[in-house]
Amino acid sequence: MPMCTEGEIRKTLSVTLGQINFGQWRTPSLRNLKYTAPYMHDGSLATLREVVDAYADIDPERIHNDGEAIIRPLSLDDRAREDLVAFLQSLSATTLP
């Protein structure tokens, strides 16, 4: 399944907002993650640390259009966030082929 552009996602939102469609998006691999910045669907986060911080600081009251909670925030202190970033970076080769 190919990755979608922001415009393609907007065109399909009217079809995919239903719960029946949850999970139908292709999730990218974590392999060589540190070489794939910027991150998130819109390229709004420049570093893996910004991604971890975004998920740790997410508003627990934020909900989908159907009223279902989107995600619970990560409960990580600064050291645990650093460890998670180090782990994610370790999934990348030292040099790309």
Short mmCIF file of C-alpha atoms in Angstrom, two decimals:
data_model
loop_
_atom_site.label_atom_id
_atom_site.label_comp_id
_atom_site.label_asym_id
_atom_site.label_seq_id
_atom_site.Cartn_x
_atom_site.Cartn_y
_atom_site.Cartn_z
CA MET A 1 0.00 0.00 0.00
CA PRO A 2 1.58 3.36 -0.97
CA MET A 3 2.01 6.22 1.46
CA CYS A 4 -0.57 9.02 1.05
CA THR A 5 0.04 12.72 0.59
CA GLU A 6 -1.80 15.25 2.75
CA GLY A 7 -4.07 16.11 -0.18
CA GLU A 8 -4.91 12.45 -0.79
CA ILE A 9 -5.72 12.02 2.89
CA ARG A 10 -8.10 15.01 2.82
CA LYS A 11 -9.88 13.62 -0.24
CA THR A 12 -10.56 10.34 1.54
CA LEU A 13 -11.52 11.67 4.98
CA SER A 14 -15.23 11.61 4.25
CA VAL A 15 -14.94 7.87 3.62
CA THR A 16 -12.46 7.00 6.35
CA LEU A 17 -13.74 8.82 9.42
CA GLY A 18 -15.90 5.86 10.37
CA GLN A 19 -14.66 3.42 13.01
CA ILE A 20 -14.85 0.63 10.44
CA ASN A 21 -11.92 2.29 8.63
CA PHE A 22 -9.61 2.63 11.65
CA GLY A 23 -6.24 0.97 11.11
CA GLN A 24 -6.34 1.05 7.33
CA TRP A 25 -3.42 3.46 6.95
CA ARG A 26 0.01 2.05 6.19
CA THR A 27 2.36 2.54 9.11
CA PRO A 28 5.98 3.19 8.09
CA SER A 29 8.76 0.94 9.36
CA LEU A 30 10.95 2.01 12.27
CA ARG A 31 14.03 0.74 10.45
CA ASN A 32 16.45 3.61 9.67
CA LEU A 33 14.05 6.00 11.40
CA LYS A 34 16.68 8.60 12.23
CA TYR A 35 17.19 9.20 8.49
CA THR A 36 13.54 9.92 7.73
CA ALA A 37 12.97 13.36 9.31
CA PRO A 38 10.84 15.40 9.33
CA TYR A 39 8.29 13.34 11.23
CA MET A 40 4.50 13.07 11.55
CA HIS A 41 1.97 13.08 8.72
CA ASP A 42 2.60 16.75 8.01
CA GLY A 43 6.36 16.92 8.62
CA SER A 44 5.82 19.26 11.56
CA LEU A 45 8.37 17.67 13.93
CA ALA A 46 12.08 17.88 13.10
CA THR A 47 13.54 15.44 15.64
CA LEU A 48 12.69 12.14 17.30
CA ARG A 49 12.79 13.93 20.66
CA GLU A 50 10.07 16.29 19.43
CA VAL A 51 7.97 13.24 18.45
CA VAL A 52 8.41 11.61 21.87
CA ASP A 53 7.60 14.91 23.60
CA ALA A 54 4.48 15.35 21.46
CA TYR A 55 3.16 11.93 22.48
CA ALA A 56 4.11 12.46 26.12
CA ASP A 57 2.38 15.84 26.23
CA ILE A 58 -0.76 14.97 24.23
CA ASP A 59 -4.04 16.26 25.61
CA PRO A 60 -5.85 13.24 27.11
CA GLU A 61 -9.18 14.99 26.41
CA ARG A 62 -8.51 15.09 22.65
CA ILE A 63 -10.98 12.85 20.85
CA HIS A 64 -11.83 11.52 17.39
CA ASN A 65 -14.90 12.88 15.60
CA ASP A 66 -16.87 9.88 16.87
CA GLY A 67 -16.03 10.71 20.50
CA GLU A 68 -13.43 7.98 21.04
CA ALA A 69 -10.22 8.98 22.83
CA ILE A 70 -7.31 9.30 20.40
CA ILE A 71 -4.45 8.17 22.60
CA ARG A 72 -3.28 8.27 26.18
CA PRO A 73 -0.18 10.39 26.83
CA LEU A 74 3.10 8.60 27.46
CA SER A 75 3.99 8.86 31.14
CA LEU A 76 7.73 9.35 30.75
CA ASP A 77 10.15 11.48 32.71
CA ASP A 78 13.02 13.23 30.91
CA ARG A 79 15.42 10.29 31.32
CA ALA A 80 12.87 7.80 29.96
CA ARG A 81 12.24 10.09 26.99
CA GLU A 82 15.98 10.23 26.28
CA ASP A 83 16.17 6.42 26.54
CA LEU A 84 13.26 6.00 24.12
CA VAL A 85 14.90 8.34 21.59
CA ALA A 86 18.19 6.43 21.94
CA PHE A 87 16.35 3.15 21.33
CA LEU A 88 14.58 4.51 18.26
CA GLN A 89 17.90 5.78 16.89
CA SER A 90 19.48 2.37 17.51
CA LEU A 91 17.08 0.89 14.95
CA SER A 92 19.01 2.73 12.23
CA ALA A 93 22.07 1.49 10.38
CA THR A 94 25.28 3.44 10.95
CA THR A 95 25.47 4.01 7.18
CA LEU A 96 22.82 3.68 4.54
CA PRO A 97 23.43 1.17 1.72
#
